[in-house]
PDB file of C-alpha atoms in Angstrom:
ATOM      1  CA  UNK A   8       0.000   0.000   0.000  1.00 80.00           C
ATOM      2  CA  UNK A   9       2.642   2.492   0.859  1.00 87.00           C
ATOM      3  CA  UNK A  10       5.612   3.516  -1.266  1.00 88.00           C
ATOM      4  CA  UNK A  11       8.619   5.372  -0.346  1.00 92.00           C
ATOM      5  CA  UNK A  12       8.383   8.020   2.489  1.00 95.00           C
ATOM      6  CA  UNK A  13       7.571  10.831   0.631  1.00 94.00           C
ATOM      7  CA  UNK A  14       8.880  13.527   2.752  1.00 96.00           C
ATOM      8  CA  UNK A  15       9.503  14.025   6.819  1.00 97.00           C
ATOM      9  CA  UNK A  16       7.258  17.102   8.121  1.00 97.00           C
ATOM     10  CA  UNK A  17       8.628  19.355  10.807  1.00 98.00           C
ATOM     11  CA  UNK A  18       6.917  22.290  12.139  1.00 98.00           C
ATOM     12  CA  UNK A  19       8.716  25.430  12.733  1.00 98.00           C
ATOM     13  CA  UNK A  20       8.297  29.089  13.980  1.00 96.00           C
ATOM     14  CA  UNK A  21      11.013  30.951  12.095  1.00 96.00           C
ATOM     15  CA  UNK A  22      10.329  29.206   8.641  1.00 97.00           C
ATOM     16  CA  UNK A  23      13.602  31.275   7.332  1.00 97.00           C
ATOM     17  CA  UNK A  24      15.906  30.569  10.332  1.00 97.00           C
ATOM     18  CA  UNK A  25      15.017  26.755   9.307  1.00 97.00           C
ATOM     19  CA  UNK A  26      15.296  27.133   6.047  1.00 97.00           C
ATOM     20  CA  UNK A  27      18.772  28.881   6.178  1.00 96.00           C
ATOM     21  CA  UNK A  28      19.580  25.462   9.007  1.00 97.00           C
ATOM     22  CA  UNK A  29      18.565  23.060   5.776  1.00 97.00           C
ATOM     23  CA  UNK A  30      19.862  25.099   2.788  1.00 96.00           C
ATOM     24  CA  UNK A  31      23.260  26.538   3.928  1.00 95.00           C
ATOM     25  CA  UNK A  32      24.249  24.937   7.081  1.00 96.00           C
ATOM     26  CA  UNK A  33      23.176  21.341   5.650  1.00 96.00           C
ATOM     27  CA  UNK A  34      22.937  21.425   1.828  1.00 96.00           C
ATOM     28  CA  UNK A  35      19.834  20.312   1.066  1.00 97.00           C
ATOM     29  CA  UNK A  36      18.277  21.752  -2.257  1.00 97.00           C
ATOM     30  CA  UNK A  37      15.417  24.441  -2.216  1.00 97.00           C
ATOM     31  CA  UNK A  38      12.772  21.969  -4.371  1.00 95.00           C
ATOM     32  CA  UNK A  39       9.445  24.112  -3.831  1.00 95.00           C
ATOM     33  CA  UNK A  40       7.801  26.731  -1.709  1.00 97.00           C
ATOM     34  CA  UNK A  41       4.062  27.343  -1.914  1.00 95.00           C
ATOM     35  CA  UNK A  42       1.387  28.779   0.365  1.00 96.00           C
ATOM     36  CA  UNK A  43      -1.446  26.048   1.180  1.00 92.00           C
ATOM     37  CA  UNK A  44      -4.309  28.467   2.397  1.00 92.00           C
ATOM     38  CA  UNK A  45      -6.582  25.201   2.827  1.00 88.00           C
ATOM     39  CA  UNK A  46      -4.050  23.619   5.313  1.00 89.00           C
ATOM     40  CA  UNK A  47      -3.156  26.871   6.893  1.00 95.00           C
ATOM     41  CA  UNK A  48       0.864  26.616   6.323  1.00 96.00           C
ATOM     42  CA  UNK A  49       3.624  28.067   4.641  1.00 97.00           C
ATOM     43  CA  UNK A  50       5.678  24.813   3.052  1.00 96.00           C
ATOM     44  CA  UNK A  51       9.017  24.484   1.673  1.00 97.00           C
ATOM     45  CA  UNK A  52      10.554  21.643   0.488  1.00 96.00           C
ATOM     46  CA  UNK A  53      13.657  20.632   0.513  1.00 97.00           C
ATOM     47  CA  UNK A  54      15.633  17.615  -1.048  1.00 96.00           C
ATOM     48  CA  UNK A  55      17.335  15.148   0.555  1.00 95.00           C
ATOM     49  CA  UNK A  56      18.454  12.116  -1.635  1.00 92.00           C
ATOM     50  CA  UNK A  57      15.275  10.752  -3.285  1.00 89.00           C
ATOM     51  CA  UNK A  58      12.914  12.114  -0.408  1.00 93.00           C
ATOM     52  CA  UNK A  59      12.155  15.781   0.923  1.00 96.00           C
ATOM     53  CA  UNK A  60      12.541  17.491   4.339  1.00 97.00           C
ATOM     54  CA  UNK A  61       9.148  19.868   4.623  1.00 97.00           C
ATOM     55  CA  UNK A  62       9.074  22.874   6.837  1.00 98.00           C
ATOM     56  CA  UNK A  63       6.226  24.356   7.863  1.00 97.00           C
ATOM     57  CA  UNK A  64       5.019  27.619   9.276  1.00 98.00           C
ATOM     58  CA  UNK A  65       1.697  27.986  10.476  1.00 98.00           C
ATOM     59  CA  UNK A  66      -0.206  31.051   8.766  1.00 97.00           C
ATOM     60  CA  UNK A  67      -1.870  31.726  12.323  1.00 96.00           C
ATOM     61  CA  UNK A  68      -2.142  30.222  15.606  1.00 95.00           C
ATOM     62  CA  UNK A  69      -5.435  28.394  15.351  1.00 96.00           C
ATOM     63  CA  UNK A  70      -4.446  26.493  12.726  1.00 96.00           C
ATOM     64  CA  UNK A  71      -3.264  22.914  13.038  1.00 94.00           C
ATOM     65  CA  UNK A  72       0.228  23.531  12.861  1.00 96.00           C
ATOM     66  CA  UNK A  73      -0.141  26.446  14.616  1.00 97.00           C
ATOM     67  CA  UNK A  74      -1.697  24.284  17.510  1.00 96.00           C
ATOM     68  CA  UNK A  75       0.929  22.073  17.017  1.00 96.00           C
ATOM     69  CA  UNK A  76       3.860  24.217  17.790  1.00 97.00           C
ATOM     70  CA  UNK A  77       2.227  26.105  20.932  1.00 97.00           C
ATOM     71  CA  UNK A  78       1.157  22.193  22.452  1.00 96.00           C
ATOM     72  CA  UNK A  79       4.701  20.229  21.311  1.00 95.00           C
ATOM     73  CA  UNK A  80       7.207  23.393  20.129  1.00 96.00           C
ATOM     74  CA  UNK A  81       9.036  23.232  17.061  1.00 97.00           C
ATOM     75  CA  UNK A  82      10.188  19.518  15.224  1.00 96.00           C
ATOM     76  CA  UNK A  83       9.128  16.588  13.952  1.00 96.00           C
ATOM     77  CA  UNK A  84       5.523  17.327  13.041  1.00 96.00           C
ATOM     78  CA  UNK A  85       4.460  13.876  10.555  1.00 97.00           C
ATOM     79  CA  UNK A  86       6.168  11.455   8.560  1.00 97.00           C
ATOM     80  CA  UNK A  87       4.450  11.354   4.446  1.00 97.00           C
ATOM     81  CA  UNK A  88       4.537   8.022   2.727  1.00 96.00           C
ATOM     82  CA  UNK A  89       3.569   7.769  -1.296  1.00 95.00           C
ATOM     83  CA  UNK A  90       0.870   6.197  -2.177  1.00 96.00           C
ATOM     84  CA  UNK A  91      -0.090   5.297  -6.200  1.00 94.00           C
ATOM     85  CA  UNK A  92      -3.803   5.721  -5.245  1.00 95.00           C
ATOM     86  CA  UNK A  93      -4.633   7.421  -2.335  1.00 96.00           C
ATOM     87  CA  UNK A  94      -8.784   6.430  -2.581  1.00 96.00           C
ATOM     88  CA  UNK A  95      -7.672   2.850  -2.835  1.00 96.00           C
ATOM     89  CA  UNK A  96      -5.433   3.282   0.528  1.00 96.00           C
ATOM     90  CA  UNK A  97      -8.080   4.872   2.390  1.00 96.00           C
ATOM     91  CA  UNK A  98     -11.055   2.419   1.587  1.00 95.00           C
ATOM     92  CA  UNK A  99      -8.411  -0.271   2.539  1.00 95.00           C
ATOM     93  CA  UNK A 100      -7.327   1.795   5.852  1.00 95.00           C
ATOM     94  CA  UNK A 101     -11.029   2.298   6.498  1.00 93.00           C
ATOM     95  CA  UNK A 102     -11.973  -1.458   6.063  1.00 94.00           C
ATOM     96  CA  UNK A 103      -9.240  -2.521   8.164  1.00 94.00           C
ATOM     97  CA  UNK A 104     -10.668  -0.019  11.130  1.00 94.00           C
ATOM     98  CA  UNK A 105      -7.676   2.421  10.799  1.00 95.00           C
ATOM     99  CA  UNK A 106      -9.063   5.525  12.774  1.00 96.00           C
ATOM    100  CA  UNK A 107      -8.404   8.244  10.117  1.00 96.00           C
ATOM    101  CA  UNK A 108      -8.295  12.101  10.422  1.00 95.00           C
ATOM    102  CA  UNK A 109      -9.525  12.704   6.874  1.00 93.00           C
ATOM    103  CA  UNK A 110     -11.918  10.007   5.194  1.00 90.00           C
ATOM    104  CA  UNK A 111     -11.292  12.170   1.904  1.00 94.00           C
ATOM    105  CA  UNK A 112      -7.963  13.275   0.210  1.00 96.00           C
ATOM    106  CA  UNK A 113      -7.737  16.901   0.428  1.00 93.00           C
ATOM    107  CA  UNK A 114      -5.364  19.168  -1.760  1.00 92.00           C
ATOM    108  CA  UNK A 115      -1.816  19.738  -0.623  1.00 90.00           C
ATOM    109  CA  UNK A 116       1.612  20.903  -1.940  1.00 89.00           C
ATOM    110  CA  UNK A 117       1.996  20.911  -5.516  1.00 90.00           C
ATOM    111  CA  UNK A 118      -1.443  19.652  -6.294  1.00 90.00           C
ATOM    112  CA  UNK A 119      -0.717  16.674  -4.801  1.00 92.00           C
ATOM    113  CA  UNK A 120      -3.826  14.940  -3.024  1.00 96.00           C
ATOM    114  CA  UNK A 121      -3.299  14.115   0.329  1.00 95.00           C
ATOM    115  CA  UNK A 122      -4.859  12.634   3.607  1.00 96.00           C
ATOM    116  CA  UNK A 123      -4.048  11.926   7.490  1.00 96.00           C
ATOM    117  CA  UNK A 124      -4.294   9.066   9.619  1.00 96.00           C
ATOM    118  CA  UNK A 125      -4.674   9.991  13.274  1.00 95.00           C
ATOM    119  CA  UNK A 126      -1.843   9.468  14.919  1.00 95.00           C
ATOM    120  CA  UNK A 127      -3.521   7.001  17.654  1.00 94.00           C
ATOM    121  CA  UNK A 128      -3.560   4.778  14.677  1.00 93.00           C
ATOM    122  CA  UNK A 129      -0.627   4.855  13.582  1.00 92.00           C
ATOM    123  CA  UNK A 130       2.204   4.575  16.922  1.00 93.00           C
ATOM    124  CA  UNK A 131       1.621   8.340  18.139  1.00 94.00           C
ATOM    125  CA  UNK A 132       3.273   9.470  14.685  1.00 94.00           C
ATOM    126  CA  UNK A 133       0.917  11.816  12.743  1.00 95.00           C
ATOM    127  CA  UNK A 134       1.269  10.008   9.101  1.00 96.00           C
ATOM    128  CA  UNK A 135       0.579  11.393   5.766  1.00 96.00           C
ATOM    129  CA  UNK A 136      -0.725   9.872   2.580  1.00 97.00           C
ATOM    130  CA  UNK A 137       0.867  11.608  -0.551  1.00 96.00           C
ATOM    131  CA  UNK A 138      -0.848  10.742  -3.835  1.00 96.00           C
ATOM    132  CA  UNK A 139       1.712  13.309  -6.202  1.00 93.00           C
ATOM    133  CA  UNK A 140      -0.779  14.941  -8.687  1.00 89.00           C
ATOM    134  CA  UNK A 141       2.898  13.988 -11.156  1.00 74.00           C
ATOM    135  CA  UNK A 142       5.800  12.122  -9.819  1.00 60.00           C
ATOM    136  CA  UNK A 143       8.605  14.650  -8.252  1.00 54.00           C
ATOM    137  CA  UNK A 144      12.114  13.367  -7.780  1.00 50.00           C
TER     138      UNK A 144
END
């Protein structure tokens, strides 16, 4: 069902201070940087081999990520895992009991369609299903 770990999610305050941390202190590519109103984040990725690191500032503090960082502080926010089609994954996850936080894909980062498993289903990680809307390296 799942493919290779699409990217690792962490949650940040000072989305440039991080981004300066990934780009010049540790080398890791600028791939994309995009503004997802619907999930209430700024996102950058970044590469790292065949997978991305993605940082993300929360556009205001009531929104998840926003939540996130004043519950837990800054770091590892989810881990995203490719999927070739996400509706097939989630009717699987569903009929297998998986408690889910979205039944539906939503859109996320480059058009990509994308949904969450709660993370009491899935070992107190927050996971991510990415279903690229076109295969990024």
């Amino acid at each position: 069902m799942l493919g290779r770990i699409d990217h690792i999610g962490v949650a940040t305050e000072d989305l440039e201070g991080s981004l300066a941390l990934y780009e010049q202190t540790l080398g890791m590519p600028l791939a994309h940087r995009e503004t997802v109103e619907s999930q209430g984040v700024e996102a950058v990725l970044l590469d790292v081999g065949e997978n991305h690191v993605e940082l993300l500032a929360p556009l205001g503090e009531e929104t998840p990520v926003g939540k996130f960082l004043a519950k837990r502080g800054p770091g590892l926010h989810h881990v995203a895992y490719q999927v070739t089609d996400i509706d097939a994954a989630l009717a699987g996850l569903r009929e297998a009991g998986v408690r889910m936080i979205d039944e539906q894909p939503r859109i996320g980062i480059r058009s990509s369609r994308v949904a969450f498993l709660h993370p009491s289903a899935s070992g107190g990680v927050l996971t991510e299903l990415v279903e690229p809307a076109e295969v990024h390296a």
